[in-house]
PDB file of C-alpha atoms in Angstrom:
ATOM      1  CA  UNK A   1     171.877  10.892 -58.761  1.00  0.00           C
ATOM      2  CA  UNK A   2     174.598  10.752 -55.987  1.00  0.00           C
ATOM      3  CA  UNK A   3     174.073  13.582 -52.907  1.00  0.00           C
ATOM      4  CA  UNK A   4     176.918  15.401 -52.268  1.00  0.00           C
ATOM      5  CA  UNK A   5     178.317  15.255 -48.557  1.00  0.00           C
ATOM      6  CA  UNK A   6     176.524  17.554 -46.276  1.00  0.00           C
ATOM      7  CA  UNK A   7     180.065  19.125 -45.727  1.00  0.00           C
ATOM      8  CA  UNK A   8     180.504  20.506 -49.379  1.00  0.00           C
ATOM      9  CA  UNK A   9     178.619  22.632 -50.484  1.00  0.00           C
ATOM     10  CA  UNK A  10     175.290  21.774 -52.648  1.00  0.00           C
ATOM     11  CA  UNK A  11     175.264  22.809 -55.871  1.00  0.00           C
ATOM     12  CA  UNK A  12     172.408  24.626 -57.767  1.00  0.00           C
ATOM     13  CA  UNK A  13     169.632  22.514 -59.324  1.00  0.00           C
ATOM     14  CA  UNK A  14     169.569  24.257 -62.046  1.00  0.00           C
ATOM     15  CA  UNK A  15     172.995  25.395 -64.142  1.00  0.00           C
ATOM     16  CA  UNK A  16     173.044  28.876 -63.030  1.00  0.00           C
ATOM     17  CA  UNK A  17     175.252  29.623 -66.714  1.00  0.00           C
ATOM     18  CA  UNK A  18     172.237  29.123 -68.334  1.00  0.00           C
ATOM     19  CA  UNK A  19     170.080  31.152 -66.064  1.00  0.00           C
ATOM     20  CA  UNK A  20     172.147  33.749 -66.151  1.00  0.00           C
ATOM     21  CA  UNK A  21     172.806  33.669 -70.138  1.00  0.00           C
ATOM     22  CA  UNK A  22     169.018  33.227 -69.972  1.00  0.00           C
ATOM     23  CA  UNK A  23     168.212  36.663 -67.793  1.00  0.00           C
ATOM     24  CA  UNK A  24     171.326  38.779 -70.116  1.00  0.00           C
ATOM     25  CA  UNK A  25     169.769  37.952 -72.990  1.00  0.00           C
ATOM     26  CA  UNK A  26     166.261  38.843 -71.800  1.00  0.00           C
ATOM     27  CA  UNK A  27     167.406  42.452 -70.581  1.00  0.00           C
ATOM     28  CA  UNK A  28     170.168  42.494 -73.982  1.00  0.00           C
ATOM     29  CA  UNK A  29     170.035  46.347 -74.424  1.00  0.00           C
ATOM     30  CA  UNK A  30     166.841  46.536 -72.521  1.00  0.00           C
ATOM     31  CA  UNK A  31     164.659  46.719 -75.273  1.00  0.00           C
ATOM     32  CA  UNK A  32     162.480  44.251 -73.141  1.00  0.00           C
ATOM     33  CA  UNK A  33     161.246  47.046 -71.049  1.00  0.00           C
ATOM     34  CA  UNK A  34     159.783  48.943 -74.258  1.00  0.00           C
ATOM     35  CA  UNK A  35     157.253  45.504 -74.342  1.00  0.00           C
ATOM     36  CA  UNK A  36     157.522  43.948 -70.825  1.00  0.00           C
ATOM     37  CA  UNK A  37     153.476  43.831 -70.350  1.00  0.00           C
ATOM     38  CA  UNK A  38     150.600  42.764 -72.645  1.00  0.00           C
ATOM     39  CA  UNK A  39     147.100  42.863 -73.003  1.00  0.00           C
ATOM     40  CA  UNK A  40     145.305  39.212 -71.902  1.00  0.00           C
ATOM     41  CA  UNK A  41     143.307  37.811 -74.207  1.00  0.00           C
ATOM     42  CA  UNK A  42     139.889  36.512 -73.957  1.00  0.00           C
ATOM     43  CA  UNK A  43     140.625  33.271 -74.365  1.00  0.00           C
ATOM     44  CA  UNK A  44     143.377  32.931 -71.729  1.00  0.00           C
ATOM     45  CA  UNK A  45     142.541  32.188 -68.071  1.00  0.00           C
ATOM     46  CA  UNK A  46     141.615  34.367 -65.690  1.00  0.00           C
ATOM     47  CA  UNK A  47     144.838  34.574 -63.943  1.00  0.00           C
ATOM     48  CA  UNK A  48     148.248  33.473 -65.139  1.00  0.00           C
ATOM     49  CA  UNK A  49     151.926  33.743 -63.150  1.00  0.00           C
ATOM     50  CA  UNK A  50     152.967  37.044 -64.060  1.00  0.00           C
ATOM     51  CA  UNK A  51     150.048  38.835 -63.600  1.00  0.00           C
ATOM     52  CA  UNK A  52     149.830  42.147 -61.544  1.00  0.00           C
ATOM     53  CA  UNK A  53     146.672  42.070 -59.456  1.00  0.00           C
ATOM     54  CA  UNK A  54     145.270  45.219 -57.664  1.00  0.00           C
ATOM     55  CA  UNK A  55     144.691  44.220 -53.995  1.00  0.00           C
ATOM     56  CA  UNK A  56     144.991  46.784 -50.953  1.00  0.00           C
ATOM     57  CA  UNK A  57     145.897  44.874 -48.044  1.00  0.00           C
ATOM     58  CA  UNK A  58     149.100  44.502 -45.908  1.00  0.00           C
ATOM     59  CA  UNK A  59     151.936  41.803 -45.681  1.00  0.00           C
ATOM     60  CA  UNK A  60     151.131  38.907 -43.615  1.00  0.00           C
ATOM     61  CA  UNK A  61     153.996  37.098 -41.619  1.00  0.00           C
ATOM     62  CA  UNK A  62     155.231  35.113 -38.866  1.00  0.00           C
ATOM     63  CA  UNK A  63     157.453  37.289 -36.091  1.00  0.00           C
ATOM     64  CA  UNK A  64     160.033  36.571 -34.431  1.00  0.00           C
ATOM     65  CA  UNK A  65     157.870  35.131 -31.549  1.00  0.00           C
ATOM     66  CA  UNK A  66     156.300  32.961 -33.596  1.00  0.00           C
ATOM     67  CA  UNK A  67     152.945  35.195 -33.997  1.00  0.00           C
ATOM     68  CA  UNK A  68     151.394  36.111 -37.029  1.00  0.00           C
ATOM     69  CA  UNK A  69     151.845  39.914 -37.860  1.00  0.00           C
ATOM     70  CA  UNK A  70     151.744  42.344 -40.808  1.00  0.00           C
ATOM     71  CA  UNK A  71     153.581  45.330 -42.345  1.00  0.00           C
ATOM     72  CA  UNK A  72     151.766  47.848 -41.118  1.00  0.00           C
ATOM     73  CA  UNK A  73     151.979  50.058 -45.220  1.00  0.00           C
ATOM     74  CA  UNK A  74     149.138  48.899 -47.131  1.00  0.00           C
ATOM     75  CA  UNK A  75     149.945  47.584 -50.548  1.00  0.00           C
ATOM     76  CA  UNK A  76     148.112  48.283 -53.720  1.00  0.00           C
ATOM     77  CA  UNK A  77     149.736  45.793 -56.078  1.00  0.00           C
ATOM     78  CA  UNK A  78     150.765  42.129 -56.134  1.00  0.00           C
ATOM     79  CA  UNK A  79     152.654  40.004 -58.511  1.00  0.00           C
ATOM     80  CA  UNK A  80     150.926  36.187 -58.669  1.00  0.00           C
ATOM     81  CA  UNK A  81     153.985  33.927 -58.401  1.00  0.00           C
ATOM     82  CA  UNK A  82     151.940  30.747 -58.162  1.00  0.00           C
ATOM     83  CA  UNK A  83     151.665  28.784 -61.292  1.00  0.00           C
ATOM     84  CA  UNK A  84     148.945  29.330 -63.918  1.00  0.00           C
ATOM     85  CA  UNK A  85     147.662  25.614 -63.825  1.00  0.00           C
ATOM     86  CA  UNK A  86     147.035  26.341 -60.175  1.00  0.00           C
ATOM     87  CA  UNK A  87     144.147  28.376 -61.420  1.00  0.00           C
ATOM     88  CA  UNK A  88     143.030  26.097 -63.869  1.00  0.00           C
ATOM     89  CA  UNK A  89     142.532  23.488 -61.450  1.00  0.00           C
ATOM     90  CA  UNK A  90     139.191  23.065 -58.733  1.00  0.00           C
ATOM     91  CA  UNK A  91     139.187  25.055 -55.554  1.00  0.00           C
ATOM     92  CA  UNK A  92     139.479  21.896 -53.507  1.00  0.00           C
ATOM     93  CA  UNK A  93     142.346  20.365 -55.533  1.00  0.00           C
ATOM     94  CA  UNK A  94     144.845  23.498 -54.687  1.00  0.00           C
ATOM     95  CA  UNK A  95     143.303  26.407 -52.514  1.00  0.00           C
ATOM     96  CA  UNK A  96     146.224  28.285 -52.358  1.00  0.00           C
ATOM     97  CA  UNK A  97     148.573  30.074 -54.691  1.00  0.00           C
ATOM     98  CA  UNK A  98     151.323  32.412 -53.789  1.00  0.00           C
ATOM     99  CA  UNK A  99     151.739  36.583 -53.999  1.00  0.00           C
ATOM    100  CA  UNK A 100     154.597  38.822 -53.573  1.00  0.00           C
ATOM    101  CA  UNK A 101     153.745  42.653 -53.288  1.00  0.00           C
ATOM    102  CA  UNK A 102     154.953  44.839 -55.643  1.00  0.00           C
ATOM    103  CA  UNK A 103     156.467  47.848 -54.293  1.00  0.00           C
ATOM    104  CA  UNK A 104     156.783  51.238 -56.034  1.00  0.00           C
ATOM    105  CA  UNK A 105     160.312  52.952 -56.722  1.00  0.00           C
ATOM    106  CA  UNK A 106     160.626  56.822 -56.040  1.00  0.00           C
ATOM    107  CA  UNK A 107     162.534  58.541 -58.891  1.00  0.00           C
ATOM    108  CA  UNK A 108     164.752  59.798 -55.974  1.00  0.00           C
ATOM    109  CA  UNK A 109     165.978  56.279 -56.178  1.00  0.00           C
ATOM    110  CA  UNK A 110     169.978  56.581 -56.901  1.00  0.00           C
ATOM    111  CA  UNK A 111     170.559  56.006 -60.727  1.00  0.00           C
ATOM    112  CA  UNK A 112     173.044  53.156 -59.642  1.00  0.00           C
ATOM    113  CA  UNK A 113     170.826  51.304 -57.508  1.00  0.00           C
ATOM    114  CA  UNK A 114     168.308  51.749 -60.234  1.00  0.00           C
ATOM    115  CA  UNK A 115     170.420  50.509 -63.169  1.00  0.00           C
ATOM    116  CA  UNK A 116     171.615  47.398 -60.923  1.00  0.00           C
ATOM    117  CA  UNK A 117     167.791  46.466 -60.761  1.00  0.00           C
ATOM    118  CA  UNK A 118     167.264  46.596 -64.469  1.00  0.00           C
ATOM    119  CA  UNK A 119     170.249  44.602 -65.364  1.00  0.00           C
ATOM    120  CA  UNK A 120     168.978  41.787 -62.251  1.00  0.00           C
ATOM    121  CA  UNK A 121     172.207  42.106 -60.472  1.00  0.00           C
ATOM    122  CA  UNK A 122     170.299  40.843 -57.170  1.00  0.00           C
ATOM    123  CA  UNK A 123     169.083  37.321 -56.742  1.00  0.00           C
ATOM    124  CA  UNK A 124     166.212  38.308 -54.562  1.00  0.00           C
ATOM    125  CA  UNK A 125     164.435  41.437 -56.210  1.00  0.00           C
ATOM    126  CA  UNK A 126     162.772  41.752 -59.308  1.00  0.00           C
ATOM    127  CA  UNK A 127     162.248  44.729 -61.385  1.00  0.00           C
ATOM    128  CA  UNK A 128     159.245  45.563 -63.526  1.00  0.00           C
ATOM    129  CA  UNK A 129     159.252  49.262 -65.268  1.00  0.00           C
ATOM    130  CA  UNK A 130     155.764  51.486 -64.816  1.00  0.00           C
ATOM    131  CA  UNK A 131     152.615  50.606 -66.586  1.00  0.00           C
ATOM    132  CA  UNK A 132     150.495  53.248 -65.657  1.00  0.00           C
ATOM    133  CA  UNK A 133     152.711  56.318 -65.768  1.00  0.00           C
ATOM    134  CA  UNK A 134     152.687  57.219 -62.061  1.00  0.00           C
ATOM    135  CA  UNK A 135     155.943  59.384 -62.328  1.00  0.00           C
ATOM    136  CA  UNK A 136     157.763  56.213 -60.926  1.00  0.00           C
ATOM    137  CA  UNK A 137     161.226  54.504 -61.386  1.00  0.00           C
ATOM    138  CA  UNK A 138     159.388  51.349 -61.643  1.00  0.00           C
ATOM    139  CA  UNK A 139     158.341  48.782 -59.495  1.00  0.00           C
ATOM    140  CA  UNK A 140     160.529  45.825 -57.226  1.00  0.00           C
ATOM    141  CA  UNK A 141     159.550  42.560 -56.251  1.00  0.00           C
ATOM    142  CA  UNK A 142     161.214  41.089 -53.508  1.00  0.00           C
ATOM    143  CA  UNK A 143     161.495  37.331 -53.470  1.00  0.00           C
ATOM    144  CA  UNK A 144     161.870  37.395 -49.953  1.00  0.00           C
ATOM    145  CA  UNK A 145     158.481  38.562 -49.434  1.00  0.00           C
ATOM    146  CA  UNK A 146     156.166  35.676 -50.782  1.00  0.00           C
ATOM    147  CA  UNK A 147     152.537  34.596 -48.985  1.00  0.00           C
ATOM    148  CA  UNK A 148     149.917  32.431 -49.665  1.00  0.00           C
ATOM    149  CA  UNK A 149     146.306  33.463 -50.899  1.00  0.00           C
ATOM    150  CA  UNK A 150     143.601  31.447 -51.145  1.00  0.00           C
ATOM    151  CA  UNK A 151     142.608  30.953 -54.854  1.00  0.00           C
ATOM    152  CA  UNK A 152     138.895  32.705 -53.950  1.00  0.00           C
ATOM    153  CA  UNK A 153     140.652  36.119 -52.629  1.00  0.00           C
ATOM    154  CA  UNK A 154     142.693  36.634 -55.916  1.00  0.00           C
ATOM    155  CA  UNK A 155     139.261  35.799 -58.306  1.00  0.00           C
ATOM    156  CA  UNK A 156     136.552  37.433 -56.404  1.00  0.00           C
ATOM    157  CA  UNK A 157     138.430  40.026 -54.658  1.00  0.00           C
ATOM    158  CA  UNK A 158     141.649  41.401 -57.008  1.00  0.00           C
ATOM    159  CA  UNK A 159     141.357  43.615 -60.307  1.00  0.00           C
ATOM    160  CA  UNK A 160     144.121  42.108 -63.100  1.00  0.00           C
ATOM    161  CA  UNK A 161     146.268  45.433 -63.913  1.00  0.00           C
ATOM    162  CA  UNK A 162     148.354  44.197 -66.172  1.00  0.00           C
ATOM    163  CA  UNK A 163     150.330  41.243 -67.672  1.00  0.00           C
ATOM    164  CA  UNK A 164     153.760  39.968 -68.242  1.00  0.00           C
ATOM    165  CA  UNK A 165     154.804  39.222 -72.508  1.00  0.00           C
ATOM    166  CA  UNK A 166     155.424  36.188 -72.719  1.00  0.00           C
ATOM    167  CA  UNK A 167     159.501  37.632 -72.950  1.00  0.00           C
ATOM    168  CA  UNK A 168     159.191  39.272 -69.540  1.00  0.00           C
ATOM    169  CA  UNK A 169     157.477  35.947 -68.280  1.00  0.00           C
ATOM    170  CA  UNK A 170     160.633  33.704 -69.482  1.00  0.00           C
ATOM    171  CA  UNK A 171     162.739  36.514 -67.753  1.00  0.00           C
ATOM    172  CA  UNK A 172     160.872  36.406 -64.229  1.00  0.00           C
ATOM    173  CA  UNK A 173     160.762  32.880 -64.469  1.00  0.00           C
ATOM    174  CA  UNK A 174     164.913  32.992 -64.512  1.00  0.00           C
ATOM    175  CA  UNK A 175     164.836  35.084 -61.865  1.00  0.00           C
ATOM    176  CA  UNK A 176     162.397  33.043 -59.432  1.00  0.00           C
ATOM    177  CA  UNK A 177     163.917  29.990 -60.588  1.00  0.00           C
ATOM    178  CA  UNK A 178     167.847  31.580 -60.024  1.00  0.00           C
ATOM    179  CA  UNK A 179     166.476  32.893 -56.316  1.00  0.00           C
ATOM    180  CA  UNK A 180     164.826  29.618 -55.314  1.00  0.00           C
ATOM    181  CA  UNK A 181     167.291  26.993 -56.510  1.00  0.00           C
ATOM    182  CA  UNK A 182     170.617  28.463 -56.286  1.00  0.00           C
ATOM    183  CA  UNK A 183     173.520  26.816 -54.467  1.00  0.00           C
ATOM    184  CA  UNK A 184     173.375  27.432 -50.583  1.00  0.00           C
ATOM    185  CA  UNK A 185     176.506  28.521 -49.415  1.00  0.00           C
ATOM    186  CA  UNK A 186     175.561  27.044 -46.050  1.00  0.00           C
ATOM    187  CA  UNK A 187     179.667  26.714 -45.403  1.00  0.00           C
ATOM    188  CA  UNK A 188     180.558  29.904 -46.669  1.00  0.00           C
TER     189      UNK A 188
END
């Protein structure tokens, strides 16, 4: 494979066509969100990518000095991002996995903003409908907002809530995959 020169601009490693053709047909008159979780079965691991975890803690992050520092709102929910082999493997082999927190939409959300989340409009969010019939608009993930967790905190320390079908799985997948390997406009 040739590089391209670092003055043009890189392309996507992926064909972002067939991400997005990938992600319309997912959401295709949004039946998906009528089925987007499932119940695990016994015989599946523990913990899979897709998985909403309960886990009340805040967001850990590096400032702008350089520090380590945290959102001060505690967090009840977590999406695992990290891959489900991850889990499968020993502690020692990979400690880590990664988390994004899953945030919780007001219904006072605008309807627009709202129906630009459920058709994915936005490379770096991520919406999931309710599970548990809080009165919400749903939930967002926000790819921008990723940590790593040691393997021991999500199985000793997390309650599974609820799980992505396998359909809603393919469609975050698109998503993470469209966020993280899209062209980078570095010259635009």
């Amino acid at each position: 494979m040739n590089s391209p020169s670092i003055f043009c601009r890189w392309p996507p490693v992926y064909s972002l066509a067939d991400l997005g053709t990938t992600i319309k047909e997912s959401i295709n008159s949004q039946e998906i969100f009528s089925y987007f979780y499932t119940t695990p079965l016994s015989e599946e691991p523990d913990f899979c990518q897709g998985d909403v975890v309960e886990l009340e803690t805040s967001f850990p992050y590096i400032d702008e000095a350089g520090d380590v520092a945290i959102l001060e709102d505690d967090l009840k929910f977590w999406l695992v991002l990290g891959n489900t082999c991850d889990f499968a493997r020993e502690i020692n082999s990979i400690r880590y996995t990664h988390i994004s927190p899953v945030i919780p939409i007001d219904k006072s959300c605008p309807a627009d903003i709202i129906d630009n989340l459920k058709h994915y409009q936005s490379y770096k969010k991520f919406y999931m409908p309710e599970w548990n019939h809080e009165q919400l608009a749903g939930y967002l993930v926000d790819f921008t907002m990723i940590c790593s967790v040691h393997k021991e905190a999500i199985t000793r320390l997390t309650n599974l809530v609820t799980r992505l079908d396998y359909r809603s799985w393919v469609l975050l997948h698109s998503c993470l995959v469209r966020y993280l390997a899209r062209d980078d406009g570095r010259h635009e």
